[in-house]
XYZ file of C-alpha atoms in Angstrom:
536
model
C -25.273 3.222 -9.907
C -28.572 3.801 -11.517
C -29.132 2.020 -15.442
C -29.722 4.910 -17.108
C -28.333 9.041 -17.293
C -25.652 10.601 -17.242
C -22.624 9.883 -14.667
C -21.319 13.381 -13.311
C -18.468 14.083 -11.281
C -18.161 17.457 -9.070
C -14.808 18.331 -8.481
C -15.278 20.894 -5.256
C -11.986 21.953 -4.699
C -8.136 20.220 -5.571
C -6.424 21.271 -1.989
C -5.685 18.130 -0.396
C -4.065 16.703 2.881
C -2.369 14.090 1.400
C 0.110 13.991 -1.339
C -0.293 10.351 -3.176
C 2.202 9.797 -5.280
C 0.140 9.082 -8.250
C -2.510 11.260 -7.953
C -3.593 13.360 -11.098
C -6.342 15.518 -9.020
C -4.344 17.756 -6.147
C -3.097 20.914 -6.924
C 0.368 21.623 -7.283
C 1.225 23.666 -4.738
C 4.814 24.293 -2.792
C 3.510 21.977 0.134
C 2.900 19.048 -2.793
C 6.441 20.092 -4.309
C 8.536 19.837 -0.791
C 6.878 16.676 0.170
C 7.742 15.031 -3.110
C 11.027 16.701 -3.101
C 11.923 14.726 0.387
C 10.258 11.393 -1.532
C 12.735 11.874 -4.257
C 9.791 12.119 -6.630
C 9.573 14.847 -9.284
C 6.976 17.324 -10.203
C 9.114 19.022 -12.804
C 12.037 16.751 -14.773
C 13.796 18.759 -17.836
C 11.502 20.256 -20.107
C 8.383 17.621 -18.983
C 5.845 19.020 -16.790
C 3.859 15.503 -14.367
C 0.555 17.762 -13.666
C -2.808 17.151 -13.285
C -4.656 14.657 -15.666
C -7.646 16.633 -15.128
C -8.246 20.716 -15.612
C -6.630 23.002 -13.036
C -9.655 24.415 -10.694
C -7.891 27.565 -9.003
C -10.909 28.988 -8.241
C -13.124 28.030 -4.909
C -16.435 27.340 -5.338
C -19.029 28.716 -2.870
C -22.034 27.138 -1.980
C -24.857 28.718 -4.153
C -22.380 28.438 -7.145
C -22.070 24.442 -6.610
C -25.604 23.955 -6.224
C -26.472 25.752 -9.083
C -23.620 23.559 -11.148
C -25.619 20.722 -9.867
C -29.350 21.826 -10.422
C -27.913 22.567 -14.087
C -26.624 19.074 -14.408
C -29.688 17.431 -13.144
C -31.342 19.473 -15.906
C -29.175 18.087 -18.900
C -30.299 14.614 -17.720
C -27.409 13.490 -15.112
C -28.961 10.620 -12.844
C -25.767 9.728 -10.573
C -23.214 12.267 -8.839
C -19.767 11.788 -7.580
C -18.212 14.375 -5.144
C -14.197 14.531 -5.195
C -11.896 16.980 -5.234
C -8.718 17.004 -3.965
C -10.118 15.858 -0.439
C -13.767 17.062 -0.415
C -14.014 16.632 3.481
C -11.402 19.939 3.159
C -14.286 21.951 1.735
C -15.870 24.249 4.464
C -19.778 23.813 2.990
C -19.543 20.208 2.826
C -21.898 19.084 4.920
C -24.428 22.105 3.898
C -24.346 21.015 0.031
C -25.456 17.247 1.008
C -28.407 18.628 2.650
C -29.358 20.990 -0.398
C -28.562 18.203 -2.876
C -31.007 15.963 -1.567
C -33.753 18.354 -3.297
C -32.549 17.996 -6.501
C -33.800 14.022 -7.243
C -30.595 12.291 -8.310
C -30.867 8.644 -8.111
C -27.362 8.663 -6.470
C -24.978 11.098 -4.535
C -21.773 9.685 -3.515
C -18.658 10.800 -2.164
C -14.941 9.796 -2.939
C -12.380 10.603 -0.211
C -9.334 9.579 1.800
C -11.121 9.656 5.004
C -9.027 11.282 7.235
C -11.543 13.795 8.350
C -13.618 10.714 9.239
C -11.576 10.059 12.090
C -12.956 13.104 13.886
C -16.288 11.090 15.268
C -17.968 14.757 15.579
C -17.343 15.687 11.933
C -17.748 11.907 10.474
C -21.501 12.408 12.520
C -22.223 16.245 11.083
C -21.717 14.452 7.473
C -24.219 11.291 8.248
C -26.732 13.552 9.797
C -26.592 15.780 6.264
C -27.537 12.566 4.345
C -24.297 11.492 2.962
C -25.557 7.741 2.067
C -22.536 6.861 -0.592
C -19.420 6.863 0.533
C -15.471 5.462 -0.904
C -12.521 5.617 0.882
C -9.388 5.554 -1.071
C -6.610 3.508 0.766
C -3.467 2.884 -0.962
C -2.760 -0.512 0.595
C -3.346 -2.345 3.353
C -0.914 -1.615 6.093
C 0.386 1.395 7.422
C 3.647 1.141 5.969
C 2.429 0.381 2.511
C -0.152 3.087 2.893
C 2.178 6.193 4.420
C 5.009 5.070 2.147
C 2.294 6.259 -1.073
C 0.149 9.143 0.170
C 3.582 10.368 1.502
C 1.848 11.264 5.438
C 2.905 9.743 8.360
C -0.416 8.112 10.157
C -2.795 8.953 7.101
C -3.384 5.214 7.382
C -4.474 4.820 11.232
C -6.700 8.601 10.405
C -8.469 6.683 7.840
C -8.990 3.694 9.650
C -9.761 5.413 12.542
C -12.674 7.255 10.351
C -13.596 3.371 9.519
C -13.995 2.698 12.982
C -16.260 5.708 13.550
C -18.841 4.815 10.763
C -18.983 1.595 12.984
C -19.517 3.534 15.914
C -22.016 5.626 14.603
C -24.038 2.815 12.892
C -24.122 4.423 9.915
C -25.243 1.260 7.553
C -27.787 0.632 9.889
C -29.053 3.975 11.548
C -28.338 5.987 7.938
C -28.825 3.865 5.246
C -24.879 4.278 4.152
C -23.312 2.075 1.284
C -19.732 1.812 2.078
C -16.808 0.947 -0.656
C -13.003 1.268 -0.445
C -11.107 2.105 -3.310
C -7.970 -0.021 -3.309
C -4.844 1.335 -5.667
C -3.161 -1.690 -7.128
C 0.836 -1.195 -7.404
C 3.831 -2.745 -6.306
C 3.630 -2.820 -2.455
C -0.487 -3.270 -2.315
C -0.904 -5.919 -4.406
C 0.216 -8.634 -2.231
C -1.756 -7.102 0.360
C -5.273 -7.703 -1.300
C -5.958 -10.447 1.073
C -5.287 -8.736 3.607
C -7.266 -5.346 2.954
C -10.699 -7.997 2.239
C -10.121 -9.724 5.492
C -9.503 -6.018 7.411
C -12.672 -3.961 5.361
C -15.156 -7.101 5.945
C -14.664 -6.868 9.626
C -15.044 -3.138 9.196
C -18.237 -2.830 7.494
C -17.304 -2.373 4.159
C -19.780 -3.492 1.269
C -17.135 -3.468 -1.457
C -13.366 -2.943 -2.434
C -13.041 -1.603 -6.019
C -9.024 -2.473 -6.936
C -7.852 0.102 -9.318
C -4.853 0.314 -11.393
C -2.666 3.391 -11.389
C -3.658 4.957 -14.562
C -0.155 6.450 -15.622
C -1.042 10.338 -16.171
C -0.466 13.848 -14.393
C 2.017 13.001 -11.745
C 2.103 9.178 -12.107
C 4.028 9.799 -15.547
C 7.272 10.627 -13.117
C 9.793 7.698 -14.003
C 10.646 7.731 -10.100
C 6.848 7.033 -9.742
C 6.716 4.342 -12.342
C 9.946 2.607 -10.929
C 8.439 2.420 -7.243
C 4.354 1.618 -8.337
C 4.929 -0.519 -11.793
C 4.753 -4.210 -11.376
C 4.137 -6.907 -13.758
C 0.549 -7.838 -13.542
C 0.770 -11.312 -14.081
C 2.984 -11.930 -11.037
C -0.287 -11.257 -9.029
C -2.503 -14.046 -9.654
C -1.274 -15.913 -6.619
C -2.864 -12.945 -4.241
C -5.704 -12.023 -6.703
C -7.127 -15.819 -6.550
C -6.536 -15.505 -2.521
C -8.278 -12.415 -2.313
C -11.382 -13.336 -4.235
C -11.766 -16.897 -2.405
C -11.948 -14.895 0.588
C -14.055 -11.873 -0.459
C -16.467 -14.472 -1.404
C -16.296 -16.234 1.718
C -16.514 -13.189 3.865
C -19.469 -12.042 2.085
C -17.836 -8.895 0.288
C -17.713 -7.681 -2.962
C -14.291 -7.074 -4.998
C -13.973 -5.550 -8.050
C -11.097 -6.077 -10.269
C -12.741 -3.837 -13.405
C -9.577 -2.333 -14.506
C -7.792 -5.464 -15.306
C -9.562 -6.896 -19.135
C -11.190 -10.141 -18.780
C -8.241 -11.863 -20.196
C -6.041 -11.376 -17.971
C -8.672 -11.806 -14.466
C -7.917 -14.854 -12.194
C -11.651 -15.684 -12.837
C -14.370 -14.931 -14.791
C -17.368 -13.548 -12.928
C -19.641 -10.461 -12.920
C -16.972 -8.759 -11.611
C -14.305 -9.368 -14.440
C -16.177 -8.322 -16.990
C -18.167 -4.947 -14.718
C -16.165 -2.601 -16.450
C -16.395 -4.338 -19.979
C -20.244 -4.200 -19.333
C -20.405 -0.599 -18.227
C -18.105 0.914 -21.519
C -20.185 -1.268 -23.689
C -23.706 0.598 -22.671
C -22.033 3.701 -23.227
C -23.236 5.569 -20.553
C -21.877 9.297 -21.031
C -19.876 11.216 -18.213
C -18.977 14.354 -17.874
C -17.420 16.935 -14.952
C -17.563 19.930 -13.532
C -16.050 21.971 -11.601
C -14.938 25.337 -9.963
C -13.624 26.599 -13.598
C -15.933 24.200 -15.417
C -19.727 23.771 -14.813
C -20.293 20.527 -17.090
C -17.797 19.768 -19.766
C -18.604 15.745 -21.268
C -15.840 13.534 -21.218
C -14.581 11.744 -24.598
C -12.056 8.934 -23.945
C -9.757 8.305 -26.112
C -9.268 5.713 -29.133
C -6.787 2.808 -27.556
C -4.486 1.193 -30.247
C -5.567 -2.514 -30.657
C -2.756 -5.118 -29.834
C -2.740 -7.975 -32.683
C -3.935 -10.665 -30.017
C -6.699 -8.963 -28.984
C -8.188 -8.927 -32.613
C -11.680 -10.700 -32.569
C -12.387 -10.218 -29.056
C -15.422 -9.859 -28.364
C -14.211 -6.577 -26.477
C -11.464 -4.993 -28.586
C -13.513 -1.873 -28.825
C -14.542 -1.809 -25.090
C -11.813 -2.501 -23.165
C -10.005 -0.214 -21.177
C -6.581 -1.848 -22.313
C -3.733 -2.675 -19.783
C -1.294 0.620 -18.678
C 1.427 -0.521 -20.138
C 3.519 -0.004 -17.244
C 1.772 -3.480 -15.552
C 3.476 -5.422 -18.528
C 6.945 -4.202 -18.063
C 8.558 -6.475 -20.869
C 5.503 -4.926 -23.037
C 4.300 -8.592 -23.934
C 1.264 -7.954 -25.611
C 0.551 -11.290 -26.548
C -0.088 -11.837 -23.083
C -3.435 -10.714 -23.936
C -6.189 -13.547 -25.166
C -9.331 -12.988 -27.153
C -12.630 -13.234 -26.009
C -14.832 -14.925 -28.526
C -16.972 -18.000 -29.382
C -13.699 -20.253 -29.910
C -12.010 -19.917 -26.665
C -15.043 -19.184 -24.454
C -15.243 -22.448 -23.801
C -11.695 -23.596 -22.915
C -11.647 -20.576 -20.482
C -14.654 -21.756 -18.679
C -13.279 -25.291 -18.630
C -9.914 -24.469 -16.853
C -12.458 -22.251 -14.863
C -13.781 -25.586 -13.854
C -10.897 -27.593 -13.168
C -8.857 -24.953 -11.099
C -9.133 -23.220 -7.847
C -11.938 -25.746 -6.476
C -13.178 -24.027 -3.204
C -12.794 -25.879 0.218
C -16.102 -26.531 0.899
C -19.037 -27.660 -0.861
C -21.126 -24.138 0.036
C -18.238 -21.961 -1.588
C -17.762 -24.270 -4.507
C -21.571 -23.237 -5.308
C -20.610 -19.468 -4.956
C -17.999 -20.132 -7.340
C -19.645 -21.980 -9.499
C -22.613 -19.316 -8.831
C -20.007 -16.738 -10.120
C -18.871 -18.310 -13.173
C -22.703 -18.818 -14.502
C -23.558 -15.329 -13.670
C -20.400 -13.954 -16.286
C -21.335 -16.490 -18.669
C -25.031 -14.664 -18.593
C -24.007 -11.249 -18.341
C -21.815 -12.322 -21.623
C -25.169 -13.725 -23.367
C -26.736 -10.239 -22.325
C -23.840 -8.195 -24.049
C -23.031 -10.532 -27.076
C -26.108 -12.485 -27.696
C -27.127 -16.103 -27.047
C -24.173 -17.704 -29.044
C -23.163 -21.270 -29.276
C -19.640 -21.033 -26.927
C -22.074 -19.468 -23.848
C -24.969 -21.976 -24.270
C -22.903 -25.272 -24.325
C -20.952 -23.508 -21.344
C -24.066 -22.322 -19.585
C -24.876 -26.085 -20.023
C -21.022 -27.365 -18.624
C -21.798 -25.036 -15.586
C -25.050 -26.672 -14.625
C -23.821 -29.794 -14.819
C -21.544 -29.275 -12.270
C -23.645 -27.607 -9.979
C -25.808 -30.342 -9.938
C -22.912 -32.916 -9.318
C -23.169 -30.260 -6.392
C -26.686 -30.674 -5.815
C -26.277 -34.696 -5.482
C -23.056 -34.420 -3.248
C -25.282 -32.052 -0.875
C -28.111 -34.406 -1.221
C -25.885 -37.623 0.087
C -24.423 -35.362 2.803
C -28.085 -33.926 3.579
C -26.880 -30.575 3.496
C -30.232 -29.295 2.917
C -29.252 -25.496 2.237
C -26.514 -26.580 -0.493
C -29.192 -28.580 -1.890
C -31.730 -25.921 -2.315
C -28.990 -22.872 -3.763
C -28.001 -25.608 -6.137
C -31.995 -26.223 -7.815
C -31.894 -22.119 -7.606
C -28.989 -21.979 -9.933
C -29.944 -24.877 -12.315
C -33.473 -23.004 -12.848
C -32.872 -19.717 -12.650
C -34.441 -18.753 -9.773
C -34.055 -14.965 -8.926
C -32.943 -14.890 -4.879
C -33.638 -17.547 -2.013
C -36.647 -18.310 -0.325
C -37.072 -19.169 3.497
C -37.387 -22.503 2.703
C -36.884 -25.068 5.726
C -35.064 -28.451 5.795
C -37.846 -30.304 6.503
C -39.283 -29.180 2.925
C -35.718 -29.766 1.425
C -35.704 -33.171 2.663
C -39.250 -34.192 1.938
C -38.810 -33.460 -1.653
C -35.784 -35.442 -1.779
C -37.728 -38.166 0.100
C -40.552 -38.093 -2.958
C -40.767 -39.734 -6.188
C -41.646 -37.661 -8.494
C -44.437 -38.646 -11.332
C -43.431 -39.038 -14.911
C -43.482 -35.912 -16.920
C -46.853 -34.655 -17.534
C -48.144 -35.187 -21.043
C -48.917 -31.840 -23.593
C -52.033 -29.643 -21.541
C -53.604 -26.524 -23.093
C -51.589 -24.536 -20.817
C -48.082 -24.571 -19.833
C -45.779 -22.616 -18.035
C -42.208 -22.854 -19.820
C -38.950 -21.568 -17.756
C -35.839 -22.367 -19.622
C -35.345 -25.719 -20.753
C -38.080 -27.045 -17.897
C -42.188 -26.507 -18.417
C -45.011 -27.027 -15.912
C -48.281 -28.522 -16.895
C -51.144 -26.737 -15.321
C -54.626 -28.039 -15.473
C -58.189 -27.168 -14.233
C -57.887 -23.670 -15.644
C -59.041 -21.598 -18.417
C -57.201 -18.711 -20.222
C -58.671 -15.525 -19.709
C -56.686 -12.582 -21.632
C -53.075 -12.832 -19.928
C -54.715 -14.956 -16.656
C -55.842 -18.008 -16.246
C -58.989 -18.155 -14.088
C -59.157 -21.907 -11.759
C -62.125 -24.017 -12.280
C -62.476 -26.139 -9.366
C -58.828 -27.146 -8.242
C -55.887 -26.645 -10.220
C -53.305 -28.814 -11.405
C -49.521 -28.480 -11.736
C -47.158 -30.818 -12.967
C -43.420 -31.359 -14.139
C -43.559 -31.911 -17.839
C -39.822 -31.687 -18.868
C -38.027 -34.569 -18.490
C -34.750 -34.997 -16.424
C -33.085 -36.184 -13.479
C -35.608 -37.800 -10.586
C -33.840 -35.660 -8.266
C -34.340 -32.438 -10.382
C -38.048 -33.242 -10.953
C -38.690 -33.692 -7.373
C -37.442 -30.413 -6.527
C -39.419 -28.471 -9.308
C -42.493 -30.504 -8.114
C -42.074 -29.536 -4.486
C -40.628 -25.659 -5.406
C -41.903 -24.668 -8.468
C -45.486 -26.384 -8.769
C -46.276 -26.599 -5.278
C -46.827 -23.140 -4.410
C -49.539 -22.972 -7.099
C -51.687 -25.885 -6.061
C -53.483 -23.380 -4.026
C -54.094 -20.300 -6.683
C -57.484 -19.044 -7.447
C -55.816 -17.350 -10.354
C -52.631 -17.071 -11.825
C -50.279 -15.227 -14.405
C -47.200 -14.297 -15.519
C -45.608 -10.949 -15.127
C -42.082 -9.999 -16.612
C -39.972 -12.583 -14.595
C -42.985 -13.515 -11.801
C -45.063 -16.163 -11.586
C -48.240 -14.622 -9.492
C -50.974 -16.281 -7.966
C -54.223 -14.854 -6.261
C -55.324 -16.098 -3.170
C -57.159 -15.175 0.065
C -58.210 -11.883 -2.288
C -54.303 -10.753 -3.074
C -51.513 -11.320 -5.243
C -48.379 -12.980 -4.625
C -45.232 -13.936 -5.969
C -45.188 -17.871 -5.632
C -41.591 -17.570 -7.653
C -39.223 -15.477 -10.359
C -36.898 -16.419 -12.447
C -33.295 -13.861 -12.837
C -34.230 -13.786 -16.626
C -37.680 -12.513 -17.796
C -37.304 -13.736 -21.212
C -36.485 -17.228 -19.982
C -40.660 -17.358 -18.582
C -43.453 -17.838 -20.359
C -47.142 -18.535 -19.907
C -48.505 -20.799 -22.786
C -52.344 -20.921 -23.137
């Protein structure tokens, strides 16, 4: 998703080949009514009508008509495009509206389907080749059983793992550039089988699972629905904690952005990606056979009493009140300077990872929420002093890896405590020689200093020239914050090191730069520009 626009979503067409139980997008037709008939589901109960939570599109669009939808909705400022329907892969033109959509300069054209079409290889190719680079697959659990037993078709499970399989086949990260998520509905059945679906989709390719709860609308407000997809939330931390341990050590993303932060196993990025995303207020809006770009307004949730003085009770997407079946609202905890801390300190004490390299990805995750917080709320007291508890214990890390000489643990741990942006290819043998070192005493007050944080370089033999400083002779560049020996030696070897050598040097947003050999280079960058600073 691109940081600024409009989010649109096309709806092509609302025939589909599946019938989930839940779903609020299909049309209604006699096949839907039979199959849920022979579920013992309900489209019509009494006098109370379970249709679609979204406007009826009877109409078909052709191809001109749904490029000219489009080339309108680029014009009113939309950035990002979703394709559903229905099942999109249903809709004849498909694959001849990705190739005219890639005219129209969106920063991002994705596509949301079941993927049974996919497990035609010919067909899964013919969409690849017409530069479909975003896709989601919507599974509704796991395993076959699970799976069938929602969508309500025998083998729709093996078809869309089957279409899986073929992306592999095809290459289609590699050889087209294709960003691959599954959408994972959260009910009853699935949600012991998170672990399960993150150990499957890693091996398949996937780059993310997005777990979404069954938002209880259109045909999901059937009571027969509610009885067989309803669980109580909090009965699933045991498989939420599994899942994310091993999402993180598989190297996959999982989103949990429908649950509020409160209630998340963990806070990370993740917890609070939803929270983030309602807070910019991006604006959406749809369109569709009927409808060429209608804005959507979301409604006004009421506030429970417990979530008063969150830090989110305007922003959060609130709990369907179907996954707190003994409607316990006080289950709910406010976000906010007071019990910030508290959180992050059970954070701390629980769930330790097995290994010292996935305790730092833990650990990794828990600073990264606490910053994203500072981003949305502001610098407050709660997220510094737990910004601070966090990188205390990754350097408890740091000195564990350094006894152990675990060279790589020992490098992602200084990247955390400072701030660095992304790794380096940085070798043992320079790991291990800094740890050898003994670092000077802190450098005393210079005319120029670079500042990152709570840590400052002293850098000599230059002069300030408007936002450079220009090297006379050979520079100089020294730790001047105090600290730990070990945390010194690692700035000296890291941070000052690779500007020894400059001819010039600057700052630039979150960069530091240095010229040499006649060029520009990044010698490092910090994740936060405001945290870097160039004092002359």
């Amino acid at each position: 998703m691109s940081d600024a626009g409009i989010n649109y979503t096309l709806f092509l067409d609302q025939r589909c080949n599946s019938y989930c139980i839940f779903c609020g997008h299909r049309l209604i037709d006699a096949a839907t009514r039979t199959a849920r008939a022979k579920a013992g589901l309900n489209v019509i109960q009494g006098e109370t009508a379970f249709g679609q939570s979204y406007p009826r599109f009877h109409q078909r669009y052709d191809l001109e008509a749904a490029v000219a939808d489009l080339r309108d909705a680029r014009a009113r400022g939309v950035t990002d495009v979703s394709i559903q329907g229905g099942e999109p892969t249903l809709w004849p033109q498909l694959p001849a509206l990705l190739k005219r959509v890639q005219d129209l300069d969106f920063a991002l054209v994705g596509m949301v389907s079941n993927g049974r079409r996919l497990a035609n290889l010919e067909f899964c190719a013919e969409l690849l080749e017409s530069g479909l680079k975003h896709l989601s697959l919507s599974f509704l659990g796991a395993t076959a059983e699970t799976h069938d037993a929602l969508s309500l078709v025998p083998g729709s499970f093996d078809e869309a793992m089957e279409g899986l399989r073929n992306l592999q086949r095809l290459q289609a990260k590699r050889s087209y550039g294709l960003v691959l998520n599954v959408n994972f509905i959260v009910s009853r059945t699935s949600a012991p089988e998170l672990p399960i679906a993150v150990e499957r989709f890693s091996e398949l390719g996937v780059d993310a699972i997005q777990a979404h709860l069954v938002q209880f609308g259109g045909l999901a407000s059937d009571p027969a629905v509610i009885e067989r997809v309803a669980f109580d939330i909090r009965g699933a931390s045991a498989p939420l904690r599994e899942a994310i341990a091993l999402a993180r050590q598989k190297g996959i993303a999982l989103h949990l952005q429908d649950l509020p932060p409160c209630l998340h196993p963990e806070l990370s990025r993740d917890a609070l990606r939803g929270i983030a995303n309602a807070m910019r207020r991006r604006p959406h809006a749809f369109g569709g056979p009927a409808q060429s770009f209608k804005p959507i307004r979301h409604a006004k949730h009421r506030i429970p009493a417990s979530c008063r003085g969150c830090w989110f009770e305007e922003d959060c997407a609130r709990l369907p009140e179907q996954y707190l079946p003994d409607g316990d609202q006080g289950a709910f905890e406010a976000l906010n300077d007071e019990s910030i801390q508290p959180r992050i300190d059970r954070q701390l004490l629980e769930g330790a990872a097995p290994s010292l390299a996935a305790e730092l990805k833990r650990l990794e995750e828990a600073l990264a929420a606490v910053e994203l917080l500072a981003e949305l709320i502001g610098p407050t007291s709660g997220l510094l002093q737990s910004q601070t508890k966090i990188r205390a214990a990754i350097f408890g890390l740091l000195k564990a890896a350094a006894r152990n000489q675990d060279y790589a643990e020992v490098y992602t741990a200084f990247r955390l405590i400072v701030g660095i942006s992304s790794p380096r290819d940085v070798s043992d043998g320079q790991v291990a020689a800094a740890l050898r070192a003994r670092p000077e005493a802190p450098a005393g007050e210079t005319g120029c200093q670079i500042t990152f944080g709570a840590g400052s370089i002293a850098i000599g033999g230059a002069r300030a020239e408007g936002d450079e400083l220009m090297v006379e002779g050979q520079l100089t560049a020294r730790v001047a914050s105090r600290g730990p020996a070990l945390l010194r030696a690692l700035q000296d070897e890291f941070l000052c090191a690779p500007l020894r050598h400059a001819q010039r040097l600057r700052v630039v947003e979150s960069r530091v730069e240095v010229f040499e050999a006649g060029r520009w280079r990044v010698a490092w960058a910090l994740r936060e520009a405001e945290h870097l600073k160039l004092d002359v």
